[in-house]
């Protein structure tokens, strides 16, 4: 398991997603804007549900097969 992805967190920060997917901040926000990666905002903090990240990765694996 990737140590950059906290397994106990229900919602991840953008930097955590960046680290888990090894993508730039711009690309993560691009995925959010295009609705490929669901997220929500609390105040000024953007969070990505851990389940949404796992689903996104599974979908990417399915498309690659």
mmCIF file of N, CA, C and O in Angstrom:
data_model
loop_
_atom_site.group_PDB
_atom_site.id
_atom_site.type_symbol
_atom_site.label_atom_id
_atom_site.label_comp_id
_atom_site.label_asym_id
_atom_site.label_seq_id
_atom_site.Cartn_x
_atom_site.Cartn_y
_atom_site.Cartn_z
ATOM 1 N N UNK A 1 0.850 -1.184 0.000
ATOM 2 C CA UNK A 1 0.000 0.000 0.000
ATOM 3 C C UNK A 1 0.885 1.234 0.000
ATOM 4 O O UNK A 1 1.947 1.249 0.595
ATOM 5 N N UNK A 2 0.442 2.268 -0.655
ATOM 6 C CA UNK A 2 1.200 3.510 -0.763
ATOM 7 C C UNK A 2 1.217 4.240 0.576
ATOM 8 O O UNK A 2 0.160 4.581 1.101
ATOM 9 N N UNK A 3 2.396 4.496 1.159
ATOM 10 C CA UNK A 3 2.451 5.181 2.451
ATOM 11 C C UNK A 3 1.983 6.624 2.367
ATOM 12 O O UNK A 3 1.647 7.234 3.376
ATOM 13 N N UNK A 4 1.921 7.207 1.170
ATOM 14 C CA UNK A 4 1.485 8.589 1.029
ATOM 15 C C UNK A 4 -0.028 8.713 1.148
ATOM 16 O O UNK A 4 -0.551 9.794 1.335
ATOM 17 N N UNK A 5 -0.741 7.610 1.043
ATOM 18 C CA UNK A 5 -2.192 7.621 1.106
ATOM 19 C C UNK A 5 -2.639 7.110 2.470
ATOM 20 O O UNK A 5 -2.582 5.918 2.736
ATOM 21 N N UNK A 6 -3.059 8.025 3.347
ATOM 22 C CA UNK A 6 -3.490 7.588 4.687
ATOM 23 C C UNK A 6 -4.699 6.673 4.578
ATOM 24 O O UNK A 6 -5.680 7.018 3.935
ATOM 25 N N UNK A 7 -4.624 5.508 5.180
ATOM 26 C CA UNK A 7 -5.704 4.539 5.065
ATOM 27 C C UNK A 7 -6.825 4.796 6.061
ATOM 28 O O UNK A 7 -7.900 4.254 5.913
ATOM 29 N N UNK A 8 -6.580 5.606 7.082
ATOM 30 C CA UNK A 8 -7.598 5.844 8.094
ATOM 31 C C UNK A 8 -8.445 7.069 7.798
ATOM 32 O O UNK A 8 -9.443 7.282 8.459
ATOM 33 N N UNK A 9 -8.074 7.865 6.809
ATOM 34 C CA UNK A 9 -8.809 9.082 6.503
ATOM 35 C C UNK A 9 -9.956 8.789 5.551
ATOM 36 O O UNK A 9 -9.783 8.068 4.569
ATOM 37 N N UNK A 10 -11.098 9.368 5.835
ATOM 38 C CA UNK A 10 -12.262 9.225 4.963
ATOM 39 C C UNK A 10 -12.206 10.225 3.814
ATOM 40 O O UNK A 10 -12.747 9.971 2.747
ATOM 41 N N UNK A 11 -11.564 11.380 4.060
ATOM 42 C CA UNK A 11 -11.449 12.420 3.043
ATOM 43 C C UNK A 11 -9.990 12.857 2.956
ATOM 44 O O UNK A 11 -9.318 13.021 3.973
ATOM 45 N N UNK A 12 -9.521 13.021 1.729
ATOM 46 C CA UNK A 12 -8.118 13.342 1.483
ATOM 47 C C UNK A 12 -7.960 14.771 0.994
ATOM 48 O O UNK A 12 -8.853 15.312 0.338
ATOM 49 N N UNK A 13 -6.820 15.350 1.284
ATOM 50 C CA UNK A 13 -6.514 16.678 0.779
ATOM 51 C C UNK A 13 -5.992 16.567 -0.647
ATOM 52 O O UNK A 13 -5.595 15.488 -1.094
ATOM 53 N N UNK A 14 -5.960 17.696 -1.346
ATOM 54 C CA UNK A 14 -5.411 17.702 -2.699
ATOM 55 C C UNK A 14 -3.947 17.250 -2.687
ATOM 56 O O UNK A 14 -3.563 16.421 -3.517
ATOM 57 N N UNK A 15 -3.100 17.741 -1.774
ATOM 58 C CA UNK A 15 -1.714 17.247 -1.761
ATOM 59 C C UNK A 15 -1.609 15.739 -1.529
ATOM 60 O O UNK A 15 -0.731 15.089 -2.099
ATOM 61 N N UNK A 16 -2.490 15.162 -0.722
ATOM 62 C CA UNK A 16 -2.468 13.713 -0.516
ATOM 63 C C UNK A 16 -2.820 12.973 -1.804
ATOM 64 O O UNK A 16 -2.203 11.956 -2.138
ATOM 65 N N UNK A 17 -3.799 13.491 -2.544
ATOM 66 C CA UNK A 17 -4.181 12.884 -3.822
ATOM 67 C C UNK A 17 -3.054 13.060 -4.833
ATOM 68 O O UNK A 17 -2.729 12.138 -5.585
ATOM 69 N N UNK A 18 -2.433 14.238 -4.832
ATOM 70 C CA UNK A 18 -1.292 14.486 -5.721
ATOM 71 C C UNK A 18 -0.206 13.447 -5.484
ATOM 72 O O UNK A 18 0.342 12.875 -6.424
ATOM 73 N N UNK A 19 0.090 13.203 -4.233
ATOM 74 C CA UNK A 19 1.131 12.249 -3.872
ATOM 75 C C UNK A 19 0.722 10.820 -4.233
ATOM 76 O O UNK A 19 1.525 10.059 -4.779
ATOM 77 N N UNK A 20 -0.524 10.459 -3.953
ATOM 78 C CA UNK A 20 -0.990 9.100 -4.220
ATOM 79 C C UNK A 20 -0.980 8.783 -5.714
ATOM 80 O O UNK A 20 -0.616 7.679 -6.114
ATOM 81 N N UNK A 21 -1.380 9.760 -6.534
ATOM 82 C CA UNK A 21 -1.442 9.541 -7.981
ATOM 83 C C UNK A 21 -0.193 10.020 -8.710
ATOM 84 O O UNK A 21 -0.066 9.793 -9.910
ATOM 85 N N UNK A 22 0.696 10.692 -7.968
ATOM 86 C CA UNK A 22 1.909 11.267 -8.561
ATOM 87 C C UNK A 22 1.569 12.195 -9.723
ATOM 88 O O UNK A 22 2.118 12.090 -10.814
ATOM 89 N N UNK A 23 0.606 13.096 -9.439
ATOM 90 C CA UNK A 23 0.167 14.077 -10.411
ATOM 91 C C UNK A 23 0.402 15.477 -9.868
ATOM 92 O O UNK A 23 0.557 15.670 -8.662
ATOM 93 N N UNK A 24 0.377 16.446 -10.754
ATOM 94 C CA UNK A 24 0.541 17.842 -10.352
ATOM 95 C C UNK A 24 -0.755 18.362 -9.732
ATOM 96 O O UNK A 24 -1.838 17.795 -9.927
ATOM 97 N N UNK A 25 -0.641 19.459 -9.023
ATOM 98 C CA UNK A 25 -1.806 20.124 -8.445
ATOM 99 C C UNK A 25 -2.790 20.490 -9.561
ATOM 100 O O UNK A 25 -3.996 20.293 -9.443
ATOM 101 N N UNK A 26 -2.257 21.024 -10.664
ATOM 102 C CA UNK A 26 -3.098 21.419 -11.793
ATOM 103 C C UNK A 26 -3.904 20.238 -12.299
ATOM 104 O O UNK A 26 -5.112 20.354 -12.550
ATOM 105 N N UNK A 27 -3.277 19.081 -12.462
ATOM 106 C CA UNK A 27 -3.962 17.902 -12.999
ATOM 107 C C UNK A 27 -5.039 17.401 -12.045
ATOM 108 O O UNK A 27 -6.129 17.011 -12.477
ATOM 109 N N UNK A 28 -4.768 17.416 -10.736
ATOM 110 C CA UNK A 28 -5.774 16.978 -9.766
ATOM 111 C C UNK A 28 -6.986 17.906 -9.835
ATOM 112 O O UNK A 28 -8.131 17.447 -9.894
ATOM 113 N N UNK A 29 -6.747 19.217 -9.866
ATOM 114 C CA UNK A 29 -7.863 20.152 -9.974
ATOM 115 C C UNK A 29 -8.572 20.013 -11.316
ATOM 116 O O UNK A 29 -9.787 20.205 -11.409
ATOM 117 N N UNK A 30 -7.849 19.661 -12.365
ATOM 118 C CA UNK A 30 -8.458 19.416 -13.668
ATOM 119 C C UNK A 30 -9.405 18.215 -13.589
ATOM 120 O O UNK A 30 -10.514 18.245 -14.137
ATOM 121 N N UNK A 31 -8.992 17.157 -12.908
ATOM 122 C CA UNK A 31 -9.852 15.984 -12.715
ATOM 123 C C UNK A 31 -11.099 16.347 -11.911
ATOM 124 O O UNK A 31 -12.198 15.849 -12.184
ATOM 125 N N UNK A 32 -10.935 17.228 -10.927
ATOM 126 C CA UNK A 32 -12.073 17.681 -10.119
ATOM 127 C C UNK A 32 -13.019 18.517 -10.980
ATOM 128 O O UNK A 32 -14.236 18.299 -10.971
ATOM 129 N N UNK A 33 -12.462 19.472 -11.741
ATOM 130 C CA UNK A 33 -13.293 20.338 -12.595
ATOM 131 C C UNK A 33 -14.071 19.547 -13.631
ATOM 132 O O UNK A 33 -15.219 19.856 -13.935
ATOM 133 N N UNK A 34 -13.447 18.500 -14.179
ATOM 134 C CA UNK A 34 -14.090 17.695 -15.221
ATOM 135 C C UNK A 34 -15.023 16.626 -14.637
ATOM 136 O O UNK A 34 -15.547 15.807 -15.383
ATOM 137 N N UNK A 35 -15.211 16.640 -13.317
ATOM 138 C CA UNK A 35 -16.103 15.704 -12.623
ATOM 139 C C UNK A 35 -15.634 14.253 -12.688
ATOM 140 O O UNK A 35 -16.400 13.337 -12.415
ATOM 141 N N UNK A 36 -14.382 14.022 -13.051
ATOM 142 C CA UNK A 36 -13.853 12.664 -13.039
ATOM 143 C C UNK A 36 -13.493 12.227 -11.628
ATOM 144 O O UNK A 36 -13.472 11.036 -11.326
ATOM 145 N N UNK A 37 -13.185 13.216 -10.772
ATOM 146 C CA UNK A 37 -12.811 12.951 -9.388
ATOM 147 C C UNK A 37 -13.715 13.788 -8.482
ATOM 148 O O UNK A 37 -13.561 15.004 -8.401
ATOM 149 N N UNK A 38 -14.701 13.150 -7.847
ATOM 150 C CA UNK A 38 -15.622 13.903 -6.985
ATOM 151 C C UNK A 38 -14.896 14.533 -5.799
ATOM 152 O O UNK A 38 -13.919 13.978 -5.285
ATOM 153 N N UNK A 39 -15.385 15.701 -5.387
ATOM 154 C CA UNK A 39 -14.807 16.372 -4.229
ATOM 155 C C UNK A 39 -15.873 17.258 -3.597
ATOM 156 O O UNK A 39 -16.948 17.465 -4.157
ATOM 157 N N UNK A 40 -15.542 17.759 -2.429
ATOM 158 C CA UNK A 40 -16.421 18.717 -1.753
ATOM 159 C C UNK A 40 -15.553 19.755 -1.059
ATOM 160 O O UNK A 40 -14.353 19.545 -0.858
ATOM 161 N N UNK A 41 -16.177 20.870 -0.721
ATOM 162 C CA UNK A 41 -15.455 21.966 -0.077
ATOM 163 C C UNK A 41 -16.086 22.256 1.276
ATOM 164 O O UNK A 41 -17.308 22.298 1.399
ATOM 165 N N UNK A 42 -15.229 22.456 2.260
ATOM 166 C CA UNK A 42 -15.648 22.918 3.576
ATOM 167 C C UNK A 42 -14.865 24.202 3.819
ATOM 168 O O UNK A 42 -13.632 24.149 3.940
ATOM 169 N N UNK A 43 -15.565 25.313 3.840
ATOM 170 C CA UNK A 43 -14.864 26.594 3.920
ATOM 171 C C UNK A 43 -14.027 26.766 2.670
ATOM 172 O O UNK A 43 -14.529 26.720 1.561
ATOM 173 N N UNK A 44 -12.719 26.902 2.845
ATOM 174 C CA UNK A 44 -11.809 27.017 1.709
ATOM 175 C C UNK A 44 -11.023 25.733 1.470
ATOM 176 O O UNK A 44 -10.115 25.698 0.650
ATOM 177 N N UNK A 45 -11.378 24.677 2.174
ATOM 178 C CA UNK A 45 -10.647 23.411 2.079
ATOM 179 C C UNK A 45 -11.352 22.439 1.157
ATOM 180 O O UNK A 45 -12.521 22.108 1.352
ATOM 181 N N UNK A 46 -10.643 21.963 0.160
ATOM 182 C CA UNK A 46 -11.159 20.976 -0.797
ATOM 183 C C UNK A 46 -10.794 19.590 -0.297
ATOM 184 O O UNK A 46 -9.668 19.341 0.122
ATOM 185 N N UNK A 47 -11.758 18.678 -0.300
ATOM 186 C CA UNK A 47 -11.518 17.306 0.132
ATOM 187 C C UNK A 47 -12.041 16.332 -0.917
ATOM 188 O O UNK A 47 -13.073 16.568 -1.539
ATOM 189 N N UNK A 48 -11.322 15.228 -1.064
ATOM 190 C CA UNK A 48 -11.694 14.166 -1.979
ATOM 191 C C UNK A 48 -11.986 12.927 -1.132
ATOM 192 O O UNK A 48 -11.108 12.475 -0.379
ATOM 193 N N UNK A 49 -13.198 12.389 -1.223
ATOM 194 C CA UNK A 49 -13.491 11.168 -0.456
ATOM 195 C C UNK A 49 -12.545 10.039 -0.866
ATOM 196 O O UNK A 49 -12.282 9.839 -2.061
ATOM 197 N N UNK A 50 -12.022 9.322 0.106
ATOM 198 C CA UNK A 50 -11.098 8.222 -0.174
ATOM 199 C C UNK A 50 -11.750 7.190 -1.089
ATOM 200 O O UNK A 50 -11.107 6.671 -2.003
ATOM 201 N N UNK A 51 -13.033 6.922 -0.888
ATOM 202 C CA UNK A 51 -13.745 5.962 -1.747
ATOM 203 C C UNK A 51 -13.785 6.451 -3.190
ATOM 204 O O UNK A 51 -13.691 5.645 -4.116
ATOM 205 N N UNK A 52 -13.940 7.768 -3.379
ATOM 206 C CA UNK A 52 -13.977 8.333 -4.732
ATOM 207 C C UNK A 52 -12.633 8.156 -5.423
ATOM 208 O O UNK A 52 -12.572 7.867 -6.619
ATOM 209 N N UNK A 53 -11.548 8.307 -4.673
ATOM 210 C CA UNK A 53 -10.220 8.116 -5.249
ATOM 211 C C UNK A 53 -10.027 6.653 -5.653
ATOM 212 O O UNK A 53 -9.537 6.360 -6.745
ATOM 213 N N UNK A 54 -10.457 5.734 -4.806
ATOM 214 C CA UNK A 54 -10.332 4.305 -5.118
ATOM 215 C C UNK A 54 -11.175 3.952 -6.340
ATOM 216 O O UNK A 54 -10.728 3.198 -7.209
ATOM 217 N N UNK A 55 -12.385 4.497 -6.415
ATOM 218 C CA UNK A 55 -13.251 4.256 -7.569
ATOM 219 C C UNK A 55 -12.609 4.796 -8.841
ATOM 220 O O UNK A 55 -12.604 4.126 -9.874
ATOM 221 N N UNK A 56 -12.052 6.002 -8.754
ATOM 222 C CA UNK A 56 -11.385 6.612 -9.904
ATOM 223 C C UNK A 56 -10.246 5.712 -10.397
ATOM 224 O O UNK A 56 -10.112 5.462 -11.593
ATOM 225 N N UNK A 57 -9.449 5.217 -9.470
ATOM 226 C CA UNK A 57 -8.329 4.362 -9.857
ATOM 227 C C UNK A 57 -8.817 3.058 -10.486
ATOM 228 O O UNK A 57 -8.243 2.603 -11.481
ATOM 229 N N UNK A 58 -9.880 2.472 -9.956
ATOM 230 C CA UNK A 58 -10.429 1.239 -10.514
ATOM 231 C C UNK A 58 -10.960 1.491 -11.939
ATOM 232 O O UNK A 58 -10.786 0.652 -12.820
ATOM 233 N N UNK A 59 -11.612 2.636 -12.138
ATOM 234 C CA UNK A 59 -12.118 2.982 -13.472
ATOM 235 C C UNK A 59 -10.954 3.145 -14.458
ATOM 236 O O UNK A 59 -11.058 2.714 -15.609
ATOM 237 N N UNK A 60 -9.879 3.759 -14.004
ATOM 238 C CA UNK A 60 -8.714 3.939 -14.880
ATOM 239 C C UNK A 60 -8.105 2.588 -15.239
ATOM 240 O O UNK A 60 -7.694 2.376 -16.381
ATOM 241 N N UNK A 61 -8.057 1.682 -14.280
ATOM 242 C CA UNK A 61 -7.542 0.339 -14.558
ATOM 243 C C UNK A 61 -8.439 -0.392 -15.551
ATOM 244 O O UNK A 61 -7.958 -1.097 -16.430
ATOM 245 N N UNK A 62 -9.757 -0.209 -15.407
ATOM 246 C CA UNK A 62 -10.688 -0.847 -16.317
ATOM 247 C C UNK A 62 -10.551 -0.338 -17.740
ATOM 248 O O UNK A 62 -10.647 -1.096 -18.698
ATOM 249 N N UNK A 63 -10.310 0.972 -17.886
ATOM 250 C CA UNK A 63 -10.124 1.554 -19.215
ATOM 251 C C UNK A 63 -8.826 1.119 -19.855
ATOM 252 O O UNK A 63 -8.725 1.005 -21.062
ATOM 253 N N UNK A 64 -7.814 0.854 -19.030
ATOM 254 C CA UNK A 64 -6.512 0.464 -19.542
ATOM 255 C C UNK A 64 -6.495 -0.985 -20.020
ATOM 256 O O UNK A 64 -5.640 -1.366 -20.812
ATOM 257 N N UNK A 65 -7.427 -1.779 -19.511
ATOM 258 C CA UNK A 65 -7.441 -3.214 -19.863
ATOM 259 C C UNK A 65 -8.009 -3.479 -21.234
ATOM 260 O O UNK A 65 -8.588 -2.730 -21.883
#
